[in-house]
Short mmCIF file of C-alpha atoms and ligand atoms in Angstrom, two decimals:
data_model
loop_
_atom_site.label_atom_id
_atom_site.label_comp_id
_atom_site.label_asym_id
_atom_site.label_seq_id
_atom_site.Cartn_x
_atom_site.Cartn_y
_atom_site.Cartn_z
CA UNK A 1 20.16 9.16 18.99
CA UNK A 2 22.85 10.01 21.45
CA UNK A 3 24.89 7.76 23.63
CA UNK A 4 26.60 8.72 26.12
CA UNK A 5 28.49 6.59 29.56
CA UNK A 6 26.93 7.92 32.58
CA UNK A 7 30.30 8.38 33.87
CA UNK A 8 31.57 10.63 30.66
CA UNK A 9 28.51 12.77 31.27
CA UNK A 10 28.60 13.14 34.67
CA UNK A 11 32.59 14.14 34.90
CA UNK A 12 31.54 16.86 32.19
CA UNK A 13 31.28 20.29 33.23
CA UNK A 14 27.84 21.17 33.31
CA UNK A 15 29.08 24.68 30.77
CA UNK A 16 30.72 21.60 28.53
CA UNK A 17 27.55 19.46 28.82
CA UNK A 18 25.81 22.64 27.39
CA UNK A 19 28.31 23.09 24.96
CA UNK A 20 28.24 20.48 23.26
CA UNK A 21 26.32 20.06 19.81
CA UNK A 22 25.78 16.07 20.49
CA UNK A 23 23.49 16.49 23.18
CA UNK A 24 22.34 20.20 22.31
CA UNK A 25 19.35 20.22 25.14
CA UNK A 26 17.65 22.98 26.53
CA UNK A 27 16.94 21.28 30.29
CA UNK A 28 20.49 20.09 31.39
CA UNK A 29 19.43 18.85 35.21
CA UNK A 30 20.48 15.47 36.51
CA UNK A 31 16.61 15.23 37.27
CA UNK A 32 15.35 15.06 33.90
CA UNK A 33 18.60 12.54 32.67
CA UNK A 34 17.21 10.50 35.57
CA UNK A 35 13.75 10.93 34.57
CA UNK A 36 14.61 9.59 30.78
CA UNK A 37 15.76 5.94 32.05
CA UNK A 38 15.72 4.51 28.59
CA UNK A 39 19.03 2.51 27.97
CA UNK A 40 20.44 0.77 25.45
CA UNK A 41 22.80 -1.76 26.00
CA UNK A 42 25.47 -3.30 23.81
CA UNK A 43 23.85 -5.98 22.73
CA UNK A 44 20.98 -3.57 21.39
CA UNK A 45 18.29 -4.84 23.36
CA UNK A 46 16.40 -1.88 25.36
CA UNK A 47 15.37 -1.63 28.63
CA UNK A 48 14.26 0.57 31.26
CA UNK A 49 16.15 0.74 34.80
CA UNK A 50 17.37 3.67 36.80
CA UNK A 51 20.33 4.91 34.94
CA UNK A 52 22.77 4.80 37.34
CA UNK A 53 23.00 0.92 37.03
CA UNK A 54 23.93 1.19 33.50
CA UNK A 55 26.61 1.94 31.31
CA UNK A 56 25.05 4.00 28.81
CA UNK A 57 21.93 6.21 28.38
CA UNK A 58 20.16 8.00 26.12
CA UNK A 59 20.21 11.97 25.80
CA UNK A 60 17.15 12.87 24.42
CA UNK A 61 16.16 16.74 23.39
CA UNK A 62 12.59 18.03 24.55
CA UNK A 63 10.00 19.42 22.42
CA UNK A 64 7.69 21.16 24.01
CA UNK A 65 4.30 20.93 23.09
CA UNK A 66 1.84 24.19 23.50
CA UNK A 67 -1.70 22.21 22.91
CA UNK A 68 -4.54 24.70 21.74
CA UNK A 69 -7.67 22.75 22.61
CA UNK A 70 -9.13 20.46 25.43
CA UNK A 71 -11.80 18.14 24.04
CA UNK A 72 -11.66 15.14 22.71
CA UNK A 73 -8.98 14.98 19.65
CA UNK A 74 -6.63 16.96 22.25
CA UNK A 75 -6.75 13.86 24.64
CA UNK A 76 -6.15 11.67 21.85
CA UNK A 77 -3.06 13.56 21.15
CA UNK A 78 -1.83 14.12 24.29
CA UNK A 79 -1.73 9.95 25.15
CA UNK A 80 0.61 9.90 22.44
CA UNK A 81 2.98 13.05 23.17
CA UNK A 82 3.19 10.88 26.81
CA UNK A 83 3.31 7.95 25.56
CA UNK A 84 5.71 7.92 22.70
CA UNK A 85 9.16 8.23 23.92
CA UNK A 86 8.48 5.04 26.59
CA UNK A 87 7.56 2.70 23.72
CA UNK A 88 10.07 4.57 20.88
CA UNK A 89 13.17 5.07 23.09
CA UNK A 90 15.54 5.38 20.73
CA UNK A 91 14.17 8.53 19.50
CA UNK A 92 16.05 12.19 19.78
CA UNK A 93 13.43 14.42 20.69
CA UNK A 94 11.43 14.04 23.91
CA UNK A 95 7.95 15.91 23.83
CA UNK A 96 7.32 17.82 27.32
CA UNK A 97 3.67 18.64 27.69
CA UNK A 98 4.27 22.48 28.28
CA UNK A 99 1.07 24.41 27.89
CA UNK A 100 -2.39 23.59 27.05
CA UNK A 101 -4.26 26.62 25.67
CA UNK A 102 -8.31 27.33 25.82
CA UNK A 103 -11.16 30.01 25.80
CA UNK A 104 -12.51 28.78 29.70
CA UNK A 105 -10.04 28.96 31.95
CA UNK A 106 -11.89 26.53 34.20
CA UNK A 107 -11.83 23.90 31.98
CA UNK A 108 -8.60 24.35 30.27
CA UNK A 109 -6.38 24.39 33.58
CA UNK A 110 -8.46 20.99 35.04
CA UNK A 111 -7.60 19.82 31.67
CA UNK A 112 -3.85 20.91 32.38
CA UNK A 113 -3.68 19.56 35.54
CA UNK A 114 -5.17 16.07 34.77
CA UNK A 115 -2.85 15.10 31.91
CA UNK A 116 0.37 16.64 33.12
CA UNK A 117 0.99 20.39 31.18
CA UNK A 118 3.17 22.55 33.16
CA UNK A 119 0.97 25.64 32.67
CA UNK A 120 -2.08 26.96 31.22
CA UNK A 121 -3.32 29.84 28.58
CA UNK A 122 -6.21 31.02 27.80
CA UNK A 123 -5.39 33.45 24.45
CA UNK A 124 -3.72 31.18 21.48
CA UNK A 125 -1.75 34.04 20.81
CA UNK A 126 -0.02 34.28 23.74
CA UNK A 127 0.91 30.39 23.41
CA UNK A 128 2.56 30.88 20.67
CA UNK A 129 4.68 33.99 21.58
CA UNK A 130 6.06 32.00 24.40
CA UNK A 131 9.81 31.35 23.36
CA UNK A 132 9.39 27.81 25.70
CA UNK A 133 7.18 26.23 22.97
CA UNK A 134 8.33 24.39 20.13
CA UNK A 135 5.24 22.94 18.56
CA UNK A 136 1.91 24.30 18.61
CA UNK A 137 -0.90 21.61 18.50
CA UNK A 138 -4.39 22.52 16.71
CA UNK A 139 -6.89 20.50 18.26
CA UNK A 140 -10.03 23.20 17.71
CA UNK A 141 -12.89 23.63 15.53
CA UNK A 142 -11.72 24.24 11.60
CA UNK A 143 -12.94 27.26 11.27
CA UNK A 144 -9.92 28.43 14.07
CA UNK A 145 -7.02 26.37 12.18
CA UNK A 146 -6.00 28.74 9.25
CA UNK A 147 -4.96 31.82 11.53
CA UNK A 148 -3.61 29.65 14.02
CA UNK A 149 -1.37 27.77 11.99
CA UNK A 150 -0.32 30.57 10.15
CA UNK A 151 0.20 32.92 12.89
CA UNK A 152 2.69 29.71 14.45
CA UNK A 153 4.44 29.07 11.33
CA UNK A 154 5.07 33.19 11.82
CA UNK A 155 6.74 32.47 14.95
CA UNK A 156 8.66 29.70 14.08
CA UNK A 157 7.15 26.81 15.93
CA UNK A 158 6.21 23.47 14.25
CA UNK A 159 2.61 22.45 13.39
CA UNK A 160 0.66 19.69 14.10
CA UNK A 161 -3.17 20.12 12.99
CA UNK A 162 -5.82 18.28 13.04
CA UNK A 163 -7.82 16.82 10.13
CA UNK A 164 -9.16 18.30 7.86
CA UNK A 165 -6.68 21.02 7.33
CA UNK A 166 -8.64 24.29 6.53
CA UNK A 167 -12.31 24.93 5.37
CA UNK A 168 -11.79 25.24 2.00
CA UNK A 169 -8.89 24.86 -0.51
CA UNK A 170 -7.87 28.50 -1.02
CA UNK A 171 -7.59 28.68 3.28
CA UNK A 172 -4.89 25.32 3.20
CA UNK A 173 -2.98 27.44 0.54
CA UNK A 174 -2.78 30.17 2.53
CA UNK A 175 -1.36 27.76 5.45
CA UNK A 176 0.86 25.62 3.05
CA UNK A 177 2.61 29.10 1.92
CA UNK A 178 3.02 29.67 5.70
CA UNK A 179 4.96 26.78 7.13
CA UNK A 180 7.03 26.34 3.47
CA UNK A 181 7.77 30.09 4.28
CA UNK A 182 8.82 29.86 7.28
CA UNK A 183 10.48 26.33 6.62
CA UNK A 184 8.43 24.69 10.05
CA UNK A 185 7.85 21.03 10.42
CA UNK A 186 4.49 20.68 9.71
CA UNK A 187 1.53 17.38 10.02
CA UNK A 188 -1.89 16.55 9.80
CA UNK A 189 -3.24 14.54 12.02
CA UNK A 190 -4.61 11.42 9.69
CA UNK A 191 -3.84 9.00 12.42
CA UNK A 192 -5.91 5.77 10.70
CA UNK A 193 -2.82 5.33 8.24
CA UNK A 194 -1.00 4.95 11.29
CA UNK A 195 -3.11 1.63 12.26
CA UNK A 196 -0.78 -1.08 11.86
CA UNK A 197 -3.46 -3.41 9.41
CA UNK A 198 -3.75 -0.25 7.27
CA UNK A 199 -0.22 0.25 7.00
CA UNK A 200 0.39 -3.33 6.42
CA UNK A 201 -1.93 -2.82 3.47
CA UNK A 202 0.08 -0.58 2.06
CA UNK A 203 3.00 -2.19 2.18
CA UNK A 204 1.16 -5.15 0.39
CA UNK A 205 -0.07 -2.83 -2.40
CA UNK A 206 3.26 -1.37 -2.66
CA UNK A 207 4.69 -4.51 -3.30
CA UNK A 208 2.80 -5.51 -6.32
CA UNK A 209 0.86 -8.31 -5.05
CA UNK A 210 -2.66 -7.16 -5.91
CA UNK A 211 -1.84 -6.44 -9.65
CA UNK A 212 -3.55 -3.88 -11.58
CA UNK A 213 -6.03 -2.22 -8.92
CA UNK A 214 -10.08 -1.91 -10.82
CA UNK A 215 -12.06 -0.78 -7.49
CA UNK A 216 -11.15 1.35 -4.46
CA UNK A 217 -14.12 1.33 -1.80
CA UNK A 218 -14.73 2.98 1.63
CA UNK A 219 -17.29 3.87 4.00
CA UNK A 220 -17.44 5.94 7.08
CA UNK A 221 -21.26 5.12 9.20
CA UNK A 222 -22.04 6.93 11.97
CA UNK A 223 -25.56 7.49 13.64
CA UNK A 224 -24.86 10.22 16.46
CA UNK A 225 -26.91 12.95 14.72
CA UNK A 226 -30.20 11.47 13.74
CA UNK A 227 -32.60 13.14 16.55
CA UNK A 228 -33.44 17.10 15.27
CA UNK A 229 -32.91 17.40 19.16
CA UNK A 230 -29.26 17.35 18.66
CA UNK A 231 -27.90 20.78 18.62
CA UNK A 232 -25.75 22.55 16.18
CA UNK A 233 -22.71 24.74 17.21
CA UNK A 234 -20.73 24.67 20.66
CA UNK A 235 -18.10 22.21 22.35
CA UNK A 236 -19.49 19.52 21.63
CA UNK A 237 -21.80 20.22 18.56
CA UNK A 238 -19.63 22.59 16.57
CA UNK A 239 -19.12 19.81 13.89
CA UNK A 240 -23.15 19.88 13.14
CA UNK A 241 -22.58 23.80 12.46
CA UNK A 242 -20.90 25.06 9.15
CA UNK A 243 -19.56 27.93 10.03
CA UNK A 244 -17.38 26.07 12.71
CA UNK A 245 -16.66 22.89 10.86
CA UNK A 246 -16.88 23.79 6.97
CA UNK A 247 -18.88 20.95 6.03
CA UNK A 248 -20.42 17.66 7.38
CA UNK A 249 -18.92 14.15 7.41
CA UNK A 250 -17.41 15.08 4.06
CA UNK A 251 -14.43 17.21 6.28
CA UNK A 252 -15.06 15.23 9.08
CA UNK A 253 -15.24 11.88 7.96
CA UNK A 254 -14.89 11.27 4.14
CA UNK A 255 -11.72 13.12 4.87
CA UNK A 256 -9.88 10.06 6.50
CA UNK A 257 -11.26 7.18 3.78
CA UNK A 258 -9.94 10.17 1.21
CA UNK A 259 -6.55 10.70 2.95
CA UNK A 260 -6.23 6.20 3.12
CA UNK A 261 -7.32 6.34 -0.34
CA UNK A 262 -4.96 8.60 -1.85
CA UNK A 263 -2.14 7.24 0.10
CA UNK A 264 -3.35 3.45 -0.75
CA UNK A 265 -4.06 4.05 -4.57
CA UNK A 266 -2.88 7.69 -5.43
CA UNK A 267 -4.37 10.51 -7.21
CA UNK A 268 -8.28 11.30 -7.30
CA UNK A 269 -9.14 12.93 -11.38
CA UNK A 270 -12.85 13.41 -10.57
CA UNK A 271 -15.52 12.99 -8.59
CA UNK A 272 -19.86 12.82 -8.90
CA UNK A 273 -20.93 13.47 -5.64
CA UNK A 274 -24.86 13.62 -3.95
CA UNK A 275 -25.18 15.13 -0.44
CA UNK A 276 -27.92 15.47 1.69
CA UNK A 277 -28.84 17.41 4.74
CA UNK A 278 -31.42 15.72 6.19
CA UNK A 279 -32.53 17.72 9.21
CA UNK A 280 -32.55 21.00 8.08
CA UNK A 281 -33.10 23.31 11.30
CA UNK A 282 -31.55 22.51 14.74
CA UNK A 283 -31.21 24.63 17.74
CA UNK A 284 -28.12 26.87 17.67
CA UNK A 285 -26.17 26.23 21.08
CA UNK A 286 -24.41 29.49 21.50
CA UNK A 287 -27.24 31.97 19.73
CA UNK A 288 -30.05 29.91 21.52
CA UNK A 289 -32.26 30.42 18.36
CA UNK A 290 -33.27 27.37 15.68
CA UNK A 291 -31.39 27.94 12.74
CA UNK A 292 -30.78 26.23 8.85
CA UNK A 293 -28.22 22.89 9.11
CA UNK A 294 -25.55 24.37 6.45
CA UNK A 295 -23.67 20.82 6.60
CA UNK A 296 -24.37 17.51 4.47
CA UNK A 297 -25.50 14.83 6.51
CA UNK A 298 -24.50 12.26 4.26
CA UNK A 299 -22.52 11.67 0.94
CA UNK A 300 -21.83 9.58 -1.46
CA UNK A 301 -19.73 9.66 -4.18
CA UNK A 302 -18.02 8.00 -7.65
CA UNK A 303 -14.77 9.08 -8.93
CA UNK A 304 -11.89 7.82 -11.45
CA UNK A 305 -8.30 7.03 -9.70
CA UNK A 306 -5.70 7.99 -12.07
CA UNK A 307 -4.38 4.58 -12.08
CA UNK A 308 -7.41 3.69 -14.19
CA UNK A 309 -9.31 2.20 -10.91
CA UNK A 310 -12.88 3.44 -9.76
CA UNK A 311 -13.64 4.87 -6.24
CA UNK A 312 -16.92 4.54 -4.10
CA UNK A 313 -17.35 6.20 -1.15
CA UNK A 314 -20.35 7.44 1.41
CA UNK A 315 -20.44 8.70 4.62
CA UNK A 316 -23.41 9.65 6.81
CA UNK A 317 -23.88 10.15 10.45
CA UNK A 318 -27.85 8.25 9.92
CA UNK A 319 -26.71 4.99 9.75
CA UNK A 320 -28.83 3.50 12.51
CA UNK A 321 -26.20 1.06 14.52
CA UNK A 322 -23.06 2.10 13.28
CA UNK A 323 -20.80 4.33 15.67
CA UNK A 324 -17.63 4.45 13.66
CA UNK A 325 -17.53 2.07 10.72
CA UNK A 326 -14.76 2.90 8.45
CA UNK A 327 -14.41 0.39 6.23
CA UNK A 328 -12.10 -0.10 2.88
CA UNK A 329 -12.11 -2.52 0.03
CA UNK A 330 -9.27 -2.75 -2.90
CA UNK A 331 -9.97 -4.78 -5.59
CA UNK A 332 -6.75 -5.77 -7.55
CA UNK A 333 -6.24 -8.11 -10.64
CA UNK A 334 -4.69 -10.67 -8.49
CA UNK A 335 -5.73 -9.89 -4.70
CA UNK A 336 -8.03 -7.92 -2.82
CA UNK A 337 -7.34 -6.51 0.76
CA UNK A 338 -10.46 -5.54 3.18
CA UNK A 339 -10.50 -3.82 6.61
CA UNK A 340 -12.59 -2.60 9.36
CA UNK A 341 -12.16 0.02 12.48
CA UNK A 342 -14.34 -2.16 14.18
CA UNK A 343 -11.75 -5.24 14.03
CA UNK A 344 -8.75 -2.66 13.16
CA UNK A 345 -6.16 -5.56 14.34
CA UNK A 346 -7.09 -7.53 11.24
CA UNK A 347 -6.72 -6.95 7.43
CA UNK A 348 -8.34 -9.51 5.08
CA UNK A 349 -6.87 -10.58 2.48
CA UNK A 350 -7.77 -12.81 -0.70
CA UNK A 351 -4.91 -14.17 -3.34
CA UNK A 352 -5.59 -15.70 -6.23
CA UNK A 353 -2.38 -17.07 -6.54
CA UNK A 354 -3.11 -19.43 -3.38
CA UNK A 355 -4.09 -23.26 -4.35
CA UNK A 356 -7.88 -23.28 -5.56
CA UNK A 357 -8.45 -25.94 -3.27
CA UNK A 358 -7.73 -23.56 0.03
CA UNK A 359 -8.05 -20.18 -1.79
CA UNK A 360 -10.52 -18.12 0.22
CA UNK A 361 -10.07 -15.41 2.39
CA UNK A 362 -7.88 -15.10 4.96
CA UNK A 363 -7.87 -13.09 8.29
CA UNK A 364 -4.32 -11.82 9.19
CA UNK A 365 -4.23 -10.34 12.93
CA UNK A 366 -1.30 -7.81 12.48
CA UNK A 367 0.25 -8.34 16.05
CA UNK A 368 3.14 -10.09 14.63
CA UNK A 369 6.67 -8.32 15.21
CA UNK A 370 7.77 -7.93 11.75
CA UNK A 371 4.17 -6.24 11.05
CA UNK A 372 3.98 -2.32 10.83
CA UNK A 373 4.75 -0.66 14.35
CA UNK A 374 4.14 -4.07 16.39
CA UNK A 375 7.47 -4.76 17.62
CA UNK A 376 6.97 -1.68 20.40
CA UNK A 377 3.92 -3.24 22.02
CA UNK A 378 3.20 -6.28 23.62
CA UNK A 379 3.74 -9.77 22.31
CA UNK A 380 2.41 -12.17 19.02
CA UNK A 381 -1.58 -12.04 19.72
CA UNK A 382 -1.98 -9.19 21.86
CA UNK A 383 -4.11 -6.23 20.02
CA UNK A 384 -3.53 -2.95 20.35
CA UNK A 385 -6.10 0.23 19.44
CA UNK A 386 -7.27 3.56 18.34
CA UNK A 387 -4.97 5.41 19.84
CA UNK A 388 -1.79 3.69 19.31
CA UNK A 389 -2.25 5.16 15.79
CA UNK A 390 -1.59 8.41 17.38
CA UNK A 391 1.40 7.51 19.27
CA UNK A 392 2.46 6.24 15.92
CA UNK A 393 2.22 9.09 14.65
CA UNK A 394 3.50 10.80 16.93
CA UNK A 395 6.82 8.67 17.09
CA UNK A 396 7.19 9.18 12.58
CA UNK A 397 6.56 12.75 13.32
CA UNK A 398 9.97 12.95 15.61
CA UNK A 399 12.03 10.28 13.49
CA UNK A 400 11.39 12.63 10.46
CA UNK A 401 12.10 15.46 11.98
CA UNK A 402 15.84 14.05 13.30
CA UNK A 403 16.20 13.05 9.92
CA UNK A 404 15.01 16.30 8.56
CA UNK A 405 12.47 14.96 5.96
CA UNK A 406 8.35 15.89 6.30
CA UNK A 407 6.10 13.71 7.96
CA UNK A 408 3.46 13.01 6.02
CA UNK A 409 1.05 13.70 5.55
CA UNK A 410 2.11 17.20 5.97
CA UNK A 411 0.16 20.37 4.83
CA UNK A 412 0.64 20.31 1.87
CA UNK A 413 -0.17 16.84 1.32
CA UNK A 414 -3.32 17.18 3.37
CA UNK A 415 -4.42 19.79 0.97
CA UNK A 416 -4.86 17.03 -1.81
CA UNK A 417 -7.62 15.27 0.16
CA UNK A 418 -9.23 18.82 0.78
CA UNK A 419 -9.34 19.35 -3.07
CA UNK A 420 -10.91 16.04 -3.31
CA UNK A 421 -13.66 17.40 -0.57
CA UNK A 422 -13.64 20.67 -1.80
CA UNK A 423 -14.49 18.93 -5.35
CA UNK A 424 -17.52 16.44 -3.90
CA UNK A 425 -19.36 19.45 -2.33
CA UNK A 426 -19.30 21.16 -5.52
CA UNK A 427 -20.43 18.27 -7.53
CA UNK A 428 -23.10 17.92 -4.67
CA UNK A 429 -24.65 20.71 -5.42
CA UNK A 430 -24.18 21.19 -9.23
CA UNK A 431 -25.35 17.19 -9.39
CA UNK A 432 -22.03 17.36 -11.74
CA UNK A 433 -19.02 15.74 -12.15
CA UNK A 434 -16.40 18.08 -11.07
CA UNK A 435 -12.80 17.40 -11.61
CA UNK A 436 -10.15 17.61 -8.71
CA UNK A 437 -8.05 20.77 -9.54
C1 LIG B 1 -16.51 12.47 14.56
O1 LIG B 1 -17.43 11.83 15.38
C2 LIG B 1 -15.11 11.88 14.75
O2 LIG B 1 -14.70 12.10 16.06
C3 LIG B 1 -14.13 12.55 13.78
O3 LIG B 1 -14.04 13.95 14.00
C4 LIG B 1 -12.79 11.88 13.89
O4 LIG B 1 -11.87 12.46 12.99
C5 LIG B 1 -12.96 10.40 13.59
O5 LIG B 1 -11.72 9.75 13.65
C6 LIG B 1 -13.94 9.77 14.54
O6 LIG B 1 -15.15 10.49 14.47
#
């Protein structure tokens, strides 16, 4: 971070405010210092007043965001890129919401206008020939992310993309080669490590206290897609069609309990996988005509960790009742550690080190200051949500990139938990188990 007295800057020549490296900014007007308002006082505590009745504030450096997408994921993100530098102040860049980027030009400009981007595009190339943007967001189908990303990474602007990387494994090669080519900052948007319970189980894996680990466990239950009525293909459907998404909830959802998992308890060897498609026609909503479901409705499979421990996953979008359950177990010699999106506040937690007569297990609501990311929000108690994970991932995203280190999981990080996918669909339909290359 810079620090700088109001009164140094402001007897600075505006060419020596521009000059210097220390506060190397593209914007330089009094308006957008004002606009910051983020101090930090001797004493270390931060606050927010106008800055003229402090002694110090912070010069921050914009990054300016050029968003391709307007749906869902693309609001999600954009809460954080607005969000982050009021509860992170002490970071150095600044994102500016510059351009939001879609196919209808209707839709993408209200979408523009309602969340605050200066302007609007409706061909991703142009976006990303425009020298004002920094970072190029990916927030469309999958099938669109591989010559997106590489075609950024061409023009030099950071990447953040959203899960799962590519469609296949030989596609997130072709974009790892891209940004390590063209040296880019580079993410994947895995936000649920990013949850403050999940990270706090991390920490408590990492520091030994569950022993040996024997059983890794995770589900992801949804129920959205059980009526044939449902379509496949279009805004809102593209993730029932294959040639949009790829695959079914093994991309779309196994992908996150795979990305915890391999964060949590490392390497996948191999994998014995069954998948099932269980309405095979829908209506296609851009041809108009009923076609074959090329997606796996649900999955489940079995693999070995390489730290000796077993996995079990499934995923389906037909279980009746359940909108978003992602749930993990971790079964250690000593401990075990359980959570739940539906309760995401909480982690569980058994030790069998605790006195027999009160062993049992215990519900720890991770709202506590010294718990992962908590000391930006509110106070002991208060819960925070979903999309805090993206602000938080947002805010590691800019802290690695001042320090110059990836944030992970970067691309080619991400590309491990597409092997792992890439590896279940293939034991899916040889019914064999398939090693993770
Ligand atoms: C699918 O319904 C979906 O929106 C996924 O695409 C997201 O990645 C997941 O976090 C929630 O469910």
């Amino acid at each position: 971070m810079v620090r700088l007295k109001v009164e140094e800057f402001l007897t600075q020549s505006p060419q020596r405010r521009r000059g210097s490296e220390d506060v190397a900014q593209k914007d330089f007007s009094l308006r957008n210092f004002a606009a910051l308002r983020t101090l930090r006082l001797g004493n270390d505590e931060l606050l927010n007043a106008p800055i003229m009745n402090e002694e110090y504030f912070q010069v921050t450096k914009p990054l300016s965001i050029g968003m391709v997408g307007h749906g869902f994921m693309a609001r999600a993100h954009t809460n954080a890129y607005k969000r982050v530098s009021d509860f992170f102040p002490e970071l150095a860049y600044r994102p500016v919401l510059q351009a939001a980027c879609g196919r209808d030009e209707a839709k993408v400009k209200a979408f523009a206008e309602q969340w605050g981007y200066a302007s609007h595009e409706t061909d991703w190339r142009k976006l990303i020939s425009r020298d004002d943007i920094d970072a190029v967001d990916i927030c469309v189908p999958n099938n669109l992310h591989k010559e997106i990303a590489i075609a950024a990474a061409k023009a030099g602007k950071m990447i953040l993309c959203e899960k799962p990387l590519s469609m296949t494994v030989a596609e997130g090669e072709e974009m790892c080669k891209a940004v390590e080519a063209a040296g880019v900052a580079n993410m994947v948007w895995y936000n649920y490590r990013r949850i403050p319970a999940v990270t706090l189980a991390k920490q408590l894996i990492d520091s030994g206290r569950l022993g040996r680990i024997y059983h890794f466990r995770a589900n992801f239950l949804q129920d959205w897609t059980i009526s044939g009525d449902v379509p496949q293909g279009g805004a809102a459907t593209w993730r029932l069609d294959s040639a949009a998404a790829g695959s079914g909830v093994t991309g779309d959802l196994l992908s996150h309990c795979i990305d915890t998992a391999l964060w949590l308890n490392g390497q996948i060897k191999d994998v014995s996988a069954m998948t099932e498609t269980f309405v095979k026609e829908r209506l296609h909503a851009e041809t108009g005509e009923v076609q074959p479901v090329g997606i796996d409705d649900a999955c489940a499979f079995l693999c070995h960790f390489d730290n000796g421990s077993l996995g079990l996953f499934e995923s389906t979008r037909y279980a009746r009742g359940h909108k978003a359950l992602f749930t993990f177990e971790i079964n250690g010699e000593n401990a075990s550690i359980r959570w739940d999106l539906h309760d995401l506040n909480r982690l569980e937690y058994f030790d069998h080190g605790d006195d027999s007569i009160v062993r049992g297990w215990r519900t720890v609501h991770v709202t506590e200051g010294e718990m992962p990311y908590m000391n930006r929000w509110w106070v002991p108690g208060l819960s925070i949500g979903y999309e805090h994970s993206f602000v938080h991932q947002v805010a590691d995203f800019l802290e690695d990139l001042e320090k110059g280190r990836p944030c992970q999981p970067d691309f080619r990080s991400a590309l491990q938990t597409q092997a792992v996918c890439e590896a279940v669909l293939n034991s899916g339909k040889s019914r064999e188990w398939v090693a993770v290359s």
